[in-house]
mmCIF file of C-alpha atoms in Angstrom:
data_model
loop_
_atom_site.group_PDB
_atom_site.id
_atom_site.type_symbol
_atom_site.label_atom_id
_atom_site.label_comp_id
_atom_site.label_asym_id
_atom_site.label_seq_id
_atom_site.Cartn_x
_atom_site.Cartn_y
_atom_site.Cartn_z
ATOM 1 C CA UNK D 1 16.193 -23.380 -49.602
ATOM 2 C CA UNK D 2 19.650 -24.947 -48.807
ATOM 3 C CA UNK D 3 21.153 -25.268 -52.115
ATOM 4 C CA UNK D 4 24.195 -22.298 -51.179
ATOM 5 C CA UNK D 5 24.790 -24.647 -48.127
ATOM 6 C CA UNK D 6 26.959 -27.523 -48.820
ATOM 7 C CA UNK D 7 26.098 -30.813 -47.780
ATOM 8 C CA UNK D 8 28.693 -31.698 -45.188
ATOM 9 C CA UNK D 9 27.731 -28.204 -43.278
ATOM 10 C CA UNK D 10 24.312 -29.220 -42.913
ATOM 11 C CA UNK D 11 25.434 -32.871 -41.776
ATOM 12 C CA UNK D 12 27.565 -31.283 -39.125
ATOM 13 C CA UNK D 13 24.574 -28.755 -38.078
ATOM 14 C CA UNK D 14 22.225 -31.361 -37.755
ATOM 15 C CA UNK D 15 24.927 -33.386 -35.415
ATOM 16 C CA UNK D 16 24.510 -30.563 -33.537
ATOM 17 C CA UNK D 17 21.095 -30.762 -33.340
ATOM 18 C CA UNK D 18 20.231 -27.521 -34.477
ATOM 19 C CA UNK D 19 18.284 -28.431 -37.412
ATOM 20 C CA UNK D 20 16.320 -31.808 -37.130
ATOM 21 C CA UNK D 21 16.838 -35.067 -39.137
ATOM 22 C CA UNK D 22 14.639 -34.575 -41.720
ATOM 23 C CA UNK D 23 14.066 -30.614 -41.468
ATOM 24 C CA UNK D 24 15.222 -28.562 -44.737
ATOM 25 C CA UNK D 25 15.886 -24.535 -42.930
ATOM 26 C CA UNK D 26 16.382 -21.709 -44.943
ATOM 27 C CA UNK D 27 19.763 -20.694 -45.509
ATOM 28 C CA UNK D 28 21.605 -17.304 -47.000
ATOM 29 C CA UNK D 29 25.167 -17.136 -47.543
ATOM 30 C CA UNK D 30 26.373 -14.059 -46.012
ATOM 31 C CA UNK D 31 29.461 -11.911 -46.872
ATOM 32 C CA UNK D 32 31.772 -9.454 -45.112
ATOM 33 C CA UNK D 33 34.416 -11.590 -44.204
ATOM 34 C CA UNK D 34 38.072 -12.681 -46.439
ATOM 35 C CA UNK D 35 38.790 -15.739 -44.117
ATOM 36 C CA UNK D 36 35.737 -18.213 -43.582
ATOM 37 C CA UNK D 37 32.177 -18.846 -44.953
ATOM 38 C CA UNK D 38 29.299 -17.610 -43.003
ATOM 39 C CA UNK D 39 25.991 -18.922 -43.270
ATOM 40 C CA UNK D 40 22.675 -17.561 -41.824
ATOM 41 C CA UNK D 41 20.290 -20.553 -41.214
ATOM 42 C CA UNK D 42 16.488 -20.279 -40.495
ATOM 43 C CA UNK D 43 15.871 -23.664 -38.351
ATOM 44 C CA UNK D 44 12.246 -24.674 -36.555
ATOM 45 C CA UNK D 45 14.586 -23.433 -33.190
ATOM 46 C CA UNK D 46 15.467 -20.102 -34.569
ATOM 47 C CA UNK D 47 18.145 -18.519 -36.531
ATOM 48 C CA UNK D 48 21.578 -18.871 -36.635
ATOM 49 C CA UNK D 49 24.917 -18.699 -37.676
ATOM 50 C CA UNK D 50 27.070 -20.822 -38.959
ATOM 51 C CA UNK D 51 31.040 -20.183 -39.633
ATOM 52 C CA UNK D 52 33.696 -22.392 -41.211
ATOM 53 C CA UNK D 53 37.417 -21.363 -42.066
ATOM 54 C CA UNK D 54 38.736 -21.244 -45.390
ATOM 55 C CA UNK D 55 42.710 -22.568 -46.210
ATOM 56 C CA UNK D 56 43.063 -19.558 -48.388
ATOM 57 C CA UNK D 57 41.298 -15.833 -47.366
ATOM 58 C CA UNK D 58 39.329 -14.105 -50.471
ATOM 59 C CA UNK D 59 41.909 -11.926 -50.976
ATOM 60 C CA UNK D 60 43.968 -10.641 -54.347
ATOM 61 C CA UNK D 61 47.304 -11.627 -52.483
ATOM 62 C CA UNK D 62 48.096 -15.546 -52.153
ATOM 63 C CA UNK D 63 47.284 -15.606 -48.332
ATOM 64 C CA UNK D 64 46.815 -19.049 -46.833
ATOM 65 C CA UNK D 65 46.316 -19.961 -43.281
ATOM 66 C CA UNK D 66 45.980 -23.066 -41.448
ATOM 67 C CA UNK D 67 41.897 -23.823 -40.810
ATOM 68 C CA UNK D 68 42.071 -25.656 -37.330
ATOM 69 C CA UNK D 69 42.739 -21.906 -36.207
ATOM 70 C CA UNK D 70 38.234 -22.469 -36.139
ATOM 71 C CA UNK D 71 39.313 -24.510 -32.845
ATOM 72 C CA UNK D 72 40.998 -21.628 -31.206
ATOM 73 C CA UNK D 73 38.518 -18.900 -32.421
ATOM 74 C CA UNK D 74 35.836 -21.184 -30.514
ATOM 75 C CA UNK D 75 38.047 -21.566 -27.480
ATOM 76 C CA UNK D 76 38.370 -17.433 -27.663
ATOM 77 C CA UNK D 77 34.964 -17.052 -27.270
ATOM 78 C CA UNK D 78 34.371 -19.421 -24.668
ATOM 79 C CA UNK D 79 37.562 -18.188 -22.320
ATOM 80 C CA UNK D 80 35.856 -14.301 -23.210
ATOM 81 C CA UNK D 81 32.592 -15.619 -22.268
ATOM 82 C CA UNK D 82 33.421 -16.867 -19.404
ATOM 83 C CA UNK D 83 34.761 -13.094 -18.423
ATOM 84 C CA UNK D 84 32.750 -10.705 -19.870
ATOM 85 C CA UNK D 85 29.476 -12.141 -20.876
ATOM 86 C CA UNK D 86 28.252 -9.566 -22.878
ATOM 87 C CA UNK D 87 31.097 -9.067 -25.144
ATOM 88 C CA UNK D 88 30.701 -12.306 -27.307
ATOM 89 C CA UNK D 89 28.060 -14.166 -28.999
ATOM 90 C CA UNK D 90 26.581 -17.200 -27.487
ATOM 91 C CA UNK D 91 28.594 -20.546 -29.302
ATOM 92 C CA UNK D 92 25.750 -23.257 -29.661
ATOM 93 C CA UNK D 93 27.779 -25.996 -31.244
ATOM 94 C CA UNK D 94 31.073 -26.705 -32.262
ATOM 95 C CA UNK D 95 32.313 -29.291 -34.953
ATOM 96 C CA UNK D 96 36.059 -29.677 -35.194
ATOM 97 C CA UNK D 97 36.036 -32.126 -38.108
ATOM 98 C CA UNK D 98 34.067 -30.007 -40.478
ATOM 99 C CA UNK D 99 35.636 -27.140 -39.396
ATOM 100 C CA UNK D 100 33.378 -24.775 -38.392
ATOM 101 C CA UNK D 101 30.819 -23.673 -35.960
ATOM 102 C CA UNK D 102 27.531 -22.457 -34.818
ATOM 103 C CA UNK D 103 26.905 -19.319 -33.161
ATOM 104 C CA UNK D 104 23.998 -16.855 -32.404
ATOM 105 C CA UNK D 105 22.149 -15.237 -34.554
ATOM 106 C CA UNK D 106 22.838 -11.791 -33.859
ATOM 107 C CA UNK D 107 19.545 -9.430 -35.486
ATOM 108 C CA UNK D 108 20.443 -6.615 -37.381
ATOM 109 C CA UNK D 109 17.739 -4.605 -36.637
ATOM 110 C CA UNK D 110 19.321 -4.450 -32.637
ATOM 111 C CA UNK D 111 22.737 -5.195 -34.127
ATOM 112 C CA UNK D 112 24.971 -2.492 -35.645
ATOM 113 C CA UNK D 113 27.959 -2.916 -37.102
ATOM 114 C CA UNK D 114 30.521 -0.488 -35.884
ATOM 115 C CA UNK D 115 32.311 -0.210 -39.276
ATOM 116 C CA UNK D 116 29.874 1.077 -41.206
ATOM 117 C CA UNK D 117 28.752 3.663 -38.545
ATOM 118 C CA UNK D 118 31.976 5.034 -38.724
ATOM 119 C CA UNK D 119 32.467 5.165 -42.574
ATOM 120 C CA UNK D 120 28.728 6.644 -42.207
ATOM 121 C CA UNK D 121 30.501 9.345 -39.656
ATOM 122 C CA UNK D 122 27.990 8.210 -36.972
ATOM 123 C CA UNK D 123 30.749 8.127 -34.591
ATOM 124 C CA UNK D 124 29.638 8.001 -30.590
ATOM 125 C CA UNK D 125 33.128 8.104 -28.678
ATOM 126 C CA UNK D 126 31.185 6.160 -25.882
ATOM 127 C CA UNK D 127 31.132 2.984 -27.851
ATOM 128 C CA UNK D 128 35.100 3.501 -28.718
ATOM 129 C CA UNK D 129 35.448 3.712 -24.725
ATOM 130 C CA UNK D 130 33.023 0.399 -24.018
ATOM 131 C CA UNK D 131 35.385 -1.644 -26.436
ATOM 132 C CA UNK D 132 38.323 -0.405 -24.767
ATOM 133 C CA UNK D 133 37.120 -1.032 -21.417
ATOM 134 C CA UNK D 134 35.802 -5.075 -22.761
ATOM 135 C CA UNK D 135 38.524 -5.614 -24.559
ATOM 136 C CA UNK D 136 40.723 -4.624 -21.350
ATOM 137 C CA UNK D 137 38.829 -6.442 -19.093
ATOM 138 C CA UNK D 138 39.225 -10.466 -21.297
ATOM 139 C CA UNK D 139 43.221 -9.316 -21.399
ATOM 140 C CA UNK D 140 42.937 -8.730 -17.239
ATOM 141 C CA UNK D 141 41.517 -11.692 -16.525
ATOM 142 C CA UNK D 142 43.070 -13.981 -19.025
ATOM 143 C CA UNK D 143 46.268 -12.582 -17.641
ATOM 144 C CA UNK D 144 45.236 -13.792 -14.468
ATOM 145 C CA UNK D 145 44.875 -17.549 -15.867
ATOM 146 C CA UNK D 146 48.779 -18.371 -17.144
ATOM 147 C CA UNK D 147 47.971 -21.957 -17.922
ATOM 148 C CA UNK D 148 46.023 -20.739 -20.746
ATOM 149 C CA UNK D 149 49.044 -20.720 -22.773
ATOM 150 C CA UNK D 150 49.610 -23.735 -23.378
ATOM 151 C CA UNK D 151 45.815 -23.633 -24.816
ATOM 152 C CA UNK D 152 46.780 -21.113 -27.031
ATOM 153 C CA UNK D 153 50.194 -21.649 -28.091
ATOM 154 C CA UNK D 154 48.902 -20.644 -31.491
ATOM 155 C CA UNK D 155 52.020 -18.897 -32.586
ATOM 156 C CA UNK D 156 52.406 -20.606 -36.480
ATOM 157 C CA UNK D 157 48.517 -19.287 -37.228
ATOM 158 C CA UNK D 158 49.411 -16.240 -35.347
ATOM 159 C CA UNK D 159 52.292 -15.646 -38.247
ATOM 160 C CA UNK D 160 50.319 -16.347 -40.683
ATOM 161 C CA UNK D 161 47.450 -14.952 -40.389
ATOM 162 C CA UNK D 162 48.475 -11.683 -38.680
ATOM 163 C CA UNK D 163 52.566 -11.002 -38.221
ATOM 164 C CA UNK D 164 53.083 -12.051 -42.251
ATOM 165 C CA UNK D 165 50.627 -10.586 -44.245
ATOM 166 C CA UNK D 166 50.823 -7.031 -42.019
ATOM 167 C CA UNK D 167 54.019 -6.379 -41.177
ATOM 168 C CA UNK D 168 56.848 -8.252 -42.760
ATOM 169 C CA UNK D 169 54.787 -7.627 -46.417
ATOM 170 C CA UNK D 170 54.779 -4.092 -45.456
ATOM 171 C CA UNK D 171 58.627 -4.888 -44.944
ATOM 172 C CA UNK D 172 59.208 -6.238 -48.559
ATOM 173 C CA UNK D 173 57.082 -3.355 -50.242
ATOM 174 C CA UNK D 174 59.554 -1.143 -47.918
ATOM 175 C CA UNK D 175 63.091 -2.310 -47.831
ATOM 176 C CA UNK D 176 64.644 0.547 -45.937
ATOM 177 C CA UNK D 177 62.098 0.319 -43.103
ATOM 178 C CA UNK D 178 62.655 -3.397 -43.557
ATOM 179 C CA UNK D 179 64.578 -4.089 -40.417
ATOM 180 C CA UNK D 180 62.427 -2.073 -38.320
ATOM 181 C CA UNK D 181 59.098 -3.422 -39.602
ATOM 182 C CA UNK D 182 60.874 -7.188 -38.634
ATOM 183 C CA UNK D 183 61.992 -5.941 -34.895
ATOM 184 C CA UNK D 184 58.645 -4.934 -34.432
ATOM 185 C CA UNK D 185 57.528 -9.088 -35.565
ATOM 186 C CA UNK D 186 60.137 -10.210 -33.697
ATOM 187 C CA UNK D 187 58.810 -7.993 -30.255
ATOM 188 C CA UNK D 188 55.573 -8.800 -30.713
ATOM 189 C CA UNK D 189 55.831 -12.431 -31.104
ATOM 190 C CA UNK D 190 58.095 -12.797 -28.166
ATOM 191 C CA UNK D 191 56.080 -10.852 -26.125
ATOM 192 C CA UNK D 192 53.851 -12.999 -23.870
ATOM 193 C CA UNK D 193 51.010 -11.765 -20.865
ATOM 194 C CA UNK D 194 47.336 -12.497 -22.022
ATOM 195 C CA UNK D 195 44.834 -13.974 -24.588
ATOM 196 C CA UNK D 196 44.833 -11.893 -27.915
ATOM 197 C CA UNK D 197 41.920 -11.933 -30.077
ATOM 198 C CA UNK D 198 43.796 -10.506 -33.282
ATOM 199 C CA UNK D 199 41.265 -8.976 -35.108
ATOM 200 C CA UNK D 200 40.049 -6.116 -33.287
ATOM 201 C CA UNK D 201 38.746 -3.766 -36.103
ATOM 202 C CA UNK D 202 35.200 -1.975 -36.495
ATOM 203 C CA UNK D 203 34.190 -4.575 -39.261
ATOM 204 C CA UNK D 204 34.245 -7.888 -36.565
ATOM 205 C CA UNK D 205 32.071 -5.294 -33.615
ATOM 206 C CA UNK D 206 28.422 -5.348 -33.198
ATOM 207 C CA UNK D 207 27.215 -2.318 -31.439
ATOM 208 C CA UNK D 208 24.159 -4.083 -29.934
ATOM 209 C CA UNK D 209 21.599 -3.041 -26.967
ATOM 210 C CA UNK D 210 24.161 -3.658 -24.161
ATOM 211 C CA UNK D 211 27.497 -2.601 -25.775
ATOM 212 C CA UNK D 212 29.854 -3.712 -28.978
ATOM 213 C CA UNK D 213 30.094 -7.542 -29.088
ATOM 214 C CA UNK D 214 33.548 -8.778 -30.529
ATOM 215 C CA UNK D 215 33.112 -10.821 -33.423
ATOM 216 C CA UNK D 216 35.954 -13.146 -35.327
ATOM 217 C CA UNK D 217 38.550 -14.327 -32.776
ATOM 218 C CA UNK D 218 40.020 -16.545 -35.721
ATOM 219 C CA UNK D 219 44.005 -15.513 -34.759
ATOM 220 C CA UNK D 220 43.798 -16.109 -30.813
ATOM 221 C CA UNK D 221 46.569 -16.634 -29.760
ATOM 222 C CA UNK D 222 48.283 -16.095 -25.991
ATOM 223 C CA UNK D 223 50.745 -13.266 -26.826
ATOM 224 C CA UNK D 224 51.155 -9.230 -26.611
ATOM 225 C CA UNK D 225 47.688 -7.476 -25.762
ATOM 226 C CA UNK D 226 49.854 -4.190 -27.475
ATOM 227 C CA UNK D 227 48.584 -6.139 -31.026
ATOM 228 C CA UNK D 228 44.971 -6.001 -29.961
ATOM 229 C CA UNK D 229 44.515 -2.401 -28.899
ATOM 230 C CA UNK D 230 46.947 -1.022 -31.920
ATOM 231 C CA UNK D 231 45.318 -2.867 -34.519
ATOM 232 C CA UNK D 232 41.299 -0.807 -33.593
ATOM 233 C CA UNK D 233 43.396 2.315 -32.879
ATOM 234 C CA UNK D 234 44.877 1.925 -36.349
ATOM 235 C CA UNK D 235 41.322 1.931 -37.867
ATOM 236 C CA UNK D 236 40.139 4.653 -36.355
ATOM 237 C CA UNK D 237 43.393 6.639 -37.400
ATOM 238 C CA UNK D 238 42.409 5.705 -40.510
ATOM 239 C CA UNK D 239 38.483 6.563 -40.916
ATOM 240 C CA UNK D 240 39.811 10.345 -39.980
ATOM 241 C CA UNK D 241 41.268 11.031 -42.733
ATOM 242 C CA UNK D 242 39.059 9.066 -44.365
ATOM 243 C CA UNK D 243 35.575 10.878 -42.968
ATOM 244 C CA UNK D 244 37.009 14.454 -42.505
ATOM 245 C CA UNK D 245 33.435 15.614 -41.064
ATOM 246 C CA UNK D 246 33.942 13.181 -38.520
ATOM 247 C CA UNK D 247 37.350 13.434 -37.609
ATOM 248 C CA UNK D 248 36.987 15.182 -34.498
ATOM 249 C CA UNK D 249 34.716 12.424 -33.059
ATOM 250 C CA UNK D 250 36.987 9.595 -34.363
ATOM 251 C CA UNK D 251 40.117 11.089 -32.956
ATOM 252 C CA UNK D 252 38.292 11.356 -29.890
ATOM 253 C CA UNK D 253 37.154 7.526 -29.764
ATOM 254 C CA UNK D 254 41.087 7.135 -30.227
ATOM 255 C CA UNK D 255 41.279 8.640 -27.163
ATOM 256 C CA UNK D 256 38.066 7.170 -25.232
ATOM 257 C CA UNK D 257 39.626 3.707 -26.559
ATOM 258 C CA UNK D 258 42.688 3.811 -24.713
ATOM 259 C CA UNK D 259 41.527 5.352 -21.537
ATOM 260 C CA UNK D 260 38.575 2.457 -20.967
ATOM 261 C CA UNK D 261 41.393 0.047 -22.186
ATOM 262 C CA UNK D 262 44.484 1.811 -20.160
ATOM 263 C CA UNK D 263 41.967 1.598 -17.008
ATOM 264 C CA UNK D 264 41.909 -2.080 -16.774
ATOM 265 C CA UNK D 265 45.877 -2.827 -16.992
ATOM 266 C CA UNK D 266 46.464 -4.591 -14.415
ATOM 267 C CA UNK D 267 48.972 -6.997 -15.129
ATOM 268 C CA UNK D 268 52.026 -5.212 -16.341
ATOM 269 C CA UNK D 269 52.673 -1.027 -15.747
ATOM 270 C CA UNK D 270 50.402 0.796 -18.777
ATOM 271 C CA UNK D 271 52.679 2.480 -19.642
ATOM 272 C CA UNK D 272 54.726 -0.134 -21.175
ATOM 273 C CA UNK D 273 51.980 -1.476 -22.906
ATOM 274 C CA UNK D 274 51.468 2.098 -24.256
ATOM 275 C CA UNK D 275 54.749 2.571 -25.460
ATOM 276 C CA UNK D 276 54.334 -0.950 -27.408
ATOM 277 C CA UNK D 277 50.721 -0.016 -28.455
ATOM 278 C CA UNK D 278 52.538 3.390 -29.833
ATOM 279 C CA UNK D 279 55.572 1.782 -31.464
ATOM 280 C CA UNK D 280 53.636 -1.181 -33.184
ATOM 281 C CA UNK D 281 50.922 1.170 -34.537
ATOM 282 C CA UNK D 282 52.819 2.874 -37.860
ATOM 283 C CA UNK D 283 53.698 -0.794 -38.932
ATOM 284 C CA UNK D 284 50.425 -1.471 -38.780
ATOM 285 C CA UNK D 285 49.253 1.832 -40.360
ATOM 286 C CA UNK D 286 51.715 0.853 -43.043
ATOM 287 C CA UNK D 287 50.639 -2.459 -43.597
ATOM 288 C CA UNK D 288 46.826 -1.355 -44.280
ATOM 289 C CA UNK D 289 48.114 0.147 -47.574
ATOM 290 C CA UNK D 290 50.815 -2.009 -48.450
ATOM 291 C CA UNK D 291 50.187 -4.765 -46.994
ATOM 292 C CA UNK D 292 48.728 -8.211 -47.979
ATOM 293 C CA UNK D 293 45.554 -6.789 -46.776
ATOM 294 C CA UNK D 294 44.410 -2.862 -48.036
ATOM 295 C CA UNK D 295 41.535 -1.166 -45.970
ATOM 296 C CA UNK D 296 39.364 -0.906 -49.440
ATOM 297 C CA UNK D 297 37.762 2.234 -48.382
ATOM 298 C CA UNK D 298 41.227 4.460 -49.350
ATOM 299 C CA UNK D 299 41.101 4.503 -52.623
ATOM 300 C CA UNK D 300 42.488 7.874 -53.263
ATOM 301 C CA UNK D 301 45.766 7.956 -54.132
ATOM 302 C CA UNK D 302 46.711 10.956 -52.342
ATOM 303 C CA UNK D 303 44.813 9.826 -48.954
ATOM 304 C CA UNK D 304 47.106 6.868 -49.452
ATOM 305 C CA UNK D 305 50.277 8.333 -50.087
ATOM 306 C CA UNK D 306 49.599 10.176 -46.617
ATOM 307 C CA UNK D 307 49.314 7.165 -44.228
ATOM 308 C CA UNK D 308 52.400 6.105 -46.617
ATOM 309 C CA UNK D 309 54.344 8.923 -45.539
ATOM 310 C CA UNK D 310 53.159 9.254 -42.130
ATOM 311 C CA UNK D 311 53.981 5.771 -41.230
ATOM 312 C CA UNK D 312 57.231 5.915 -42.622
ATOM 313 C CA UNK D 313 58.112 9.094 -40.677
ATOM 314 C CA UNK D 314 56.778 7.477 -37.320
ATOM 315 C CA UNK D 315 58.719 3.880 -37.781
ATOM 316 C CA UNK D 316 61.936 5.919 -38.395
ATOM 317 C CA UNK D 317 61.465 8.517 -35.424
ATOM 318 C CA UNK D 318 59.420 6.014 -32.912
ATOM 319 C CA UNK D 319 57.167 7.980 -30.059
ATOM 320 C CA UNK D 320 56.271 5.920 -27.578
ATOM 321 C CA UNK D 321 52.980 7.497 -26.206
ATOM 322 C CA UNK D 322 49.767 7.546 -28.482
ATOM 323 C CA UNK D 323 48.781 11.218 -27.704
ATOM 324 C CA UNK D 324 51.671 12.291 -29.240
ATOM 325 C CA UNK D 325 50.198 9.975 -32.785
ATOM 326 C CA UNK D 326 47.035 11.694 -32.050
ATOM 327 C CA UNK D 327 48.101 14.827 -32.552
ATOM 328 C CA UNK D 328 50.272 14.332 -35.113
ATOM 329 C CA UNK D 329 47.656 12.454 -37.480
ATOM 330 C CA UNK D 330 45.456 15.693 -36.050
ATOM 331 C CA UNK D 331 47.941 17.914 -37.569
ATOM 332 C CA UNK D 332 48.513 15.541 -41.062
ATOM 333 C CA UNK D 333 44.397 15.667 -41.656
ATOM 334 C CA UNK D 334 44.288 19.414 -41.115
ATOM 335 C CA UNK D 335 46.344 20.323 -43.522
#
């Protein structure tokens, strides 16, 4: 059936050509993500998937972004591609009027997502290491390709999508870290080497049979590769307190993260991009309970009110090396 598929997405599909003229697929609408509508659609070529941006996320803060930011996330994936093959889906059409494109179908049976191993505490520090080493890899070589700036001089969608609802709401629910929480926006967004993907987190990678697959490049933009690598780190800082019986292996993937990732800097020393990684994490950690965006899994109160504190403590006494966050948070969780 195609009645959950509006009618102007299966116009555009079939000016792709991925369903035929007169062909009626099969479609599901499929959740998991606050800022587009995904689609699964069973055509006479296959499945796949379809994506379109929404003007305001599915979220209970008013968060609005702009929705050509579906051109960018397309031109992410094609730039990644073009690098590390096996790290993206395959894009098999693109519509820039409707807004939204088509990608491969990605089978869950082979697929997993990396979120819910980790809330499941199936936690294999080897995949943590394989991201960090990918993701390194796109930032190497798009560092490599300066004129790709002007591609992705994405900085508005960047702000709102990323800089806004994180840090500077963490900023109004915290006045006295206030000016700290804005230096940190202000760093970050002047801070130019590579193309960012913006939403590196467990919930947008596939763990597939060749490695994770990076999902949801929706705020690329060509800015600080310190955003990308602190914003997974943050998760995983997160799902240890979160899944004590696994917090050995997820403090470990911290680790594994940054070495496959600290491995590939090539294009700046790494250890400034560790000392930005380390200062812009605690905003971050801050933000993903008081920001426009909650992780939904802490629901506790008291788990809360420990990332609270902890973040608070680190944005007022900044460390600039993430070992020294690690064992911290090691510390925090142990006691």
């Amino acid at each position: 059936m195609t009645g959950d598929l509006p009618r102007e997405v299966l116009d555009a599909v079939r000016r792709m050509r991925l369903v035929g003229p007169d062909e009626t697929p099969q479609t599901e609408a499929l959740s998991g993500g606050v800022a587009s509508d995904i689609w699964r659609i069973d055509a006479a070529g296959g499945p796949f998937c379809v994506k379109r941006a929404l003007a305001r996320l599915k979220v209970a803060a008013d968060w609005r972004a702009p929705v050509e930011r579906n051109v960018y996330e397309v031109a992410w994936f094609r730039v990644a591609g073009a690098l590390v093959p096996e790290a993206v889906p395959a894009i098999l059409g693109h519509d820039a009027t409707a807004g939204l494109f088509a990608m491969a179908w990605l089978e869950p049976s082979r697929h997993r997502l990396w979120k819910a191993d980790l809330l499941a505490g199936v936690v294999d520090p080897a995949v943590a290491w394989a991201v960090g080493d990918r993701l390194g890899r796109i930032h190497a070589g798009s560092a490599a390709r300066p004129e790709l700036a002007v591609e992705f001089a994405t900085d508005a969608i960047f702000h709102a999508i990323r800089l806004e609802p994180y840090l500077e709401a963490a900023a109004r629910a915290h006045p006295d870290r206030a000016e700290i929480l804005h230096a940190l926006v202000a760093r970050t967004a002047a801070t130019r080497r590579c193309l960012v993907h913006g939403d590196v987190s467990p919930k947008n990678i596939q763990v597939g049979p060749h490695g994770p697959i990076l999902l949801d490049a929706e705020c690329a933009w060509w800015g600080d590769p310190a955003f990308d690598v602190a914003f997974c780190l943050n998760h995983l800082l997160l799902k240890a307190l979160h899944v004590k019986r696994a917090a050995a292996d997820l403090l470990e993937s911290f680790d594994r993260l940054w070495a496959g990732y600290r491995a590939r800097v090539d294009w700046e020393p790494a250890d400034a991009v560790e000392a930005r990684i380390a200062t812009l994490l605690p905003g971050l950690f801050l933000a993903r309970v008081d920001g426009k965006s909650p992780v939904e899994y802490l629901t506790d109160e008291a788990e809360r009110a420990r990332v609270r504190g902890k973040a608070r403590e680190w944005l007022a006494e900044p460390v600039e090396r993430l070992a020294a966050l690690r064992d911290d948070w090691t510390r925090e969780i142990a006691g």
